[in-house]
XYZ file of C-alpha atoms in Angstrom:
169
model
C 157.319 -10.009 183.773
C 155.822 -7.394 186.040
C 157.270 -5.685 189.058
C 155.647 -5.386 192.436
C 153.887 -2.222 191.332
C 152.268 -3.934 188.355
C 154.598 -2.200 185.860
C 156.519 -3.944 183.156
C 159.953 -5.032 184.387
C 161.976 -4.315 181.251
C 165.198 -5.823 182.630
C 163.514 -9.090 183.574
C 161.708 -9.206 180.195
C 165.076 -8.804 178.487
C 166.547 -11.564 180.645
C 163.609 -13.836 179.865
C 164.056 -13.238 176.117
C 167.793 -13.958 176.352
C 167.000 -17.178 178.274
C 164.695 -18.332 175.487
C 167.393 -17.571 172.879
C 170.037 -19.433 174.911
C 167.691 -22.451 175.365
C 166.987 -22.669 171.595
C 163.346 -21.615 171.633
C 162.077 -21.647 168.045
C 160.076 -18.405 168.253
C 158.649 -16.051 170.883
C 155.156 -14.655 171.205
C 155.267 -11.484 173.229
C 151.811 -10.388 174.520
C 150.111 -13.604 173.569
C 147.019 -14.482 175.577
C 148.723 -16.166 178.506
C 150.003 -13.992 181.288
C 149.554 -10.262 181.831
C 148.937 -9.246 178.252
C 145.204 -8.813 178.719
C 145.870 -6.304 181.481
C 148.270 -4.075 179.502
C 147.267 -0.805 177.950
C 147.612 -0.594 174.159
C 150.732 1.583 174.421
C 152.256 -0.929 176.879
C 151.320 -3.803 174.567
C 153.030 -2.092 171.624
C 156.085 -1.263 173.732
C 156.486 -4.917 174.779
C 156.432 -6.071 171.199
C 158.965 -3.396 170.123
C 161.198 -4.282 173.137
C 161.092 -7.996 172.232
C 161.961 -7.269 168.586
C 164.914 -5.076 169.692
C 166.266 -7.572 172.200
C 165.821 -10.603 169.966
C 167.433 -8.714 167.108
C 166.721 -11.384 164.477
C 168.002 -14.349 166.574
C 164.552 -15.992 166.480
C 161.208 -15.055 165.034
C 158.978 -12.682 167.020
C 155.331 -13.462 166.602
C 153.355 -10.643 168.225
C 150.108 -11.333 169.950
C 147.736 -8.894 168.294
C 144.289 -10.244 168.960
C 141.422 -8.224 170.348
C 137.669 -8.441 170.627
C 137.316 -5.390 168.342
C 138.522 -5.622 164.764
C 139.813 -2.033 164.876
C 141.899 -2.817 167.964
C 143.288 -6.000 166.359
C 144.284 -3.993 163.243
C 145.889 -1.290 165.408
C 147.923 -3.851 167.348
C 148.865 -5.673 164.159
C 150.023 -2.463 162.473
C 152.082 -1.552 165.563
C 153.652 -5.027 165.516
C 154.585 -4.638 161.825
C 156.084 -1.169 162.512
C 158.064 -2.624 165.382
C 159.550 -5.282 163.073
C 157.709 -8.363 164.241
C 157.962 -11.323 161.870
C 154.324 -12.376 162.144
C 151.316 -12.047 164.424
C 149.052 -14.370 166.380
C 145.460 -13.119 166.501
C 142.990 -14.782 168.862
C 139.335 -15.006 167.985
C 137.351 -12.038 169.269
C 136.487 -12.851 172.855
C 133.242 -12.076 174.594
C 131.430 -10.924 171.412
C 130.691 -14.468 170.145
C 130.787 -13.546 166.426
C 129.251 -15.833 163.811
C 131.526 -17.788 161.493
C 130.963 -15.146 158.835
C 131.816 -12.505 161.410
C 135.076 -14.340 162.177
C 135.899 -14.499 158.519
C 135.282 -10.772 158.045
C 137.268 -9.914 161.195
C 140.387 -11.770 159.963
C 139.901 -10.676 156.413
C 139.903 -7.042 157.554
C 143.187 -7.566 159.462
C 144.888 -9.192 156.445
C 143.651 -6.418 154.132
C 144.843 -3.674 156.482
C 148.306 -4.911 157.405
C 150.976 -6.682 155.378
C 152.211 -9.080 158.044
C 151.895 -12.904 158.146
C 149.017 -13.896 160.428
C 148.460 -16.963 162.558
C 144.881 -17.606 163.528
C 144.306 -18.610 167.155
C 141.242 -20.656 168.169
C 140.859 -21.173 171.944
C 137.111 -21.383 172.605
C 137.574 -22.366 176.210
C 138.912 -18.826 176.848
C 137.082 -16.778 174.245
C 133.626 -18.402 174.110
C 134.077 -18.348 170.365
C 134.857 -21.449 168.298
C 136.283 -21.011 164.779
C 135.103 -24.053 162.830
C 137.115 -25.936 160.239
C 135.121 -24.529 157.325
C 135.949 -21.006 158.413
C 139.598 -21.901 158.861
C 139.627 -23.344 155.354
C 138.169 -20.128 153.891
C 140.668 -18.063 155.800
C 143.584 -20.219 154.697
C 142.912 -18.996 151.167
C 143.700 -15.384 152.170
C 147.155 -14.010 151.485
C 149.216 -13.807 154.681
C 147.183 -16.341 156.690
C 150.032 -18.783 157.369
C 148.708 -21.149 160.048
C 146.621 -21.702 163.128
C 147.105 -22.318 166.806
C 144.253 -24.701 167.395
C 143.665 -24.978 171.128
C 140.419 -26.913 171.462
C 142.284 -30.012 172.637
C 140.378 -32.008 170.018
C 142.860 -33.936 167.835
C 140.119 -34.737 165.289
C 139.593 -30.995 164.799
C 143.206 -30.673 163.711
C 142.793 -33.523 161.247
C 139.573 -31.935 159.895
C 141.298 -28.570 159.451
C 144.217 -30.180 157.635
C 141.823 -32.104 155.392
C 139.748 -29.018 154.501
C 142.831 -26.921 153.849
C 144.232 -29.547 151.476
C 147.049 -30.727 153.645
C 147.850 -34.251 154.743
């Protein structure tokens, strides 16, 4: 939540987090890709994650949005999330750059090697102009700390293909 000046409304953010806890939300993703996260500075982004971790205080998992179109930025955001106490991170495919499948693999591999935090892949090609294919997801699933994917293509067959290639039914 933002105030009328475009600043983070910390009280409203706390109230929103408490509402989610009261309503039984399974986990929260502060600074995911929906909402104002793309307009925050890196320090603001990191403060929102730390604030969410502090308010939630272990009552539900905090999965920090840590994606970026630059690998270095994604690592920096993931490291900050770990230091803040996030339980995991959600990292969107690099937007705008349109990396190759090998480039995607190397991007996520670098994050996993740099930061000891469980990582959820996030594929949303309609927003990023970058589609992570099932073969790449299968390769990434073999890396330590890659724990899942948010697959947002809207293609149900894609989900089945990913499960099949990752050895799941």
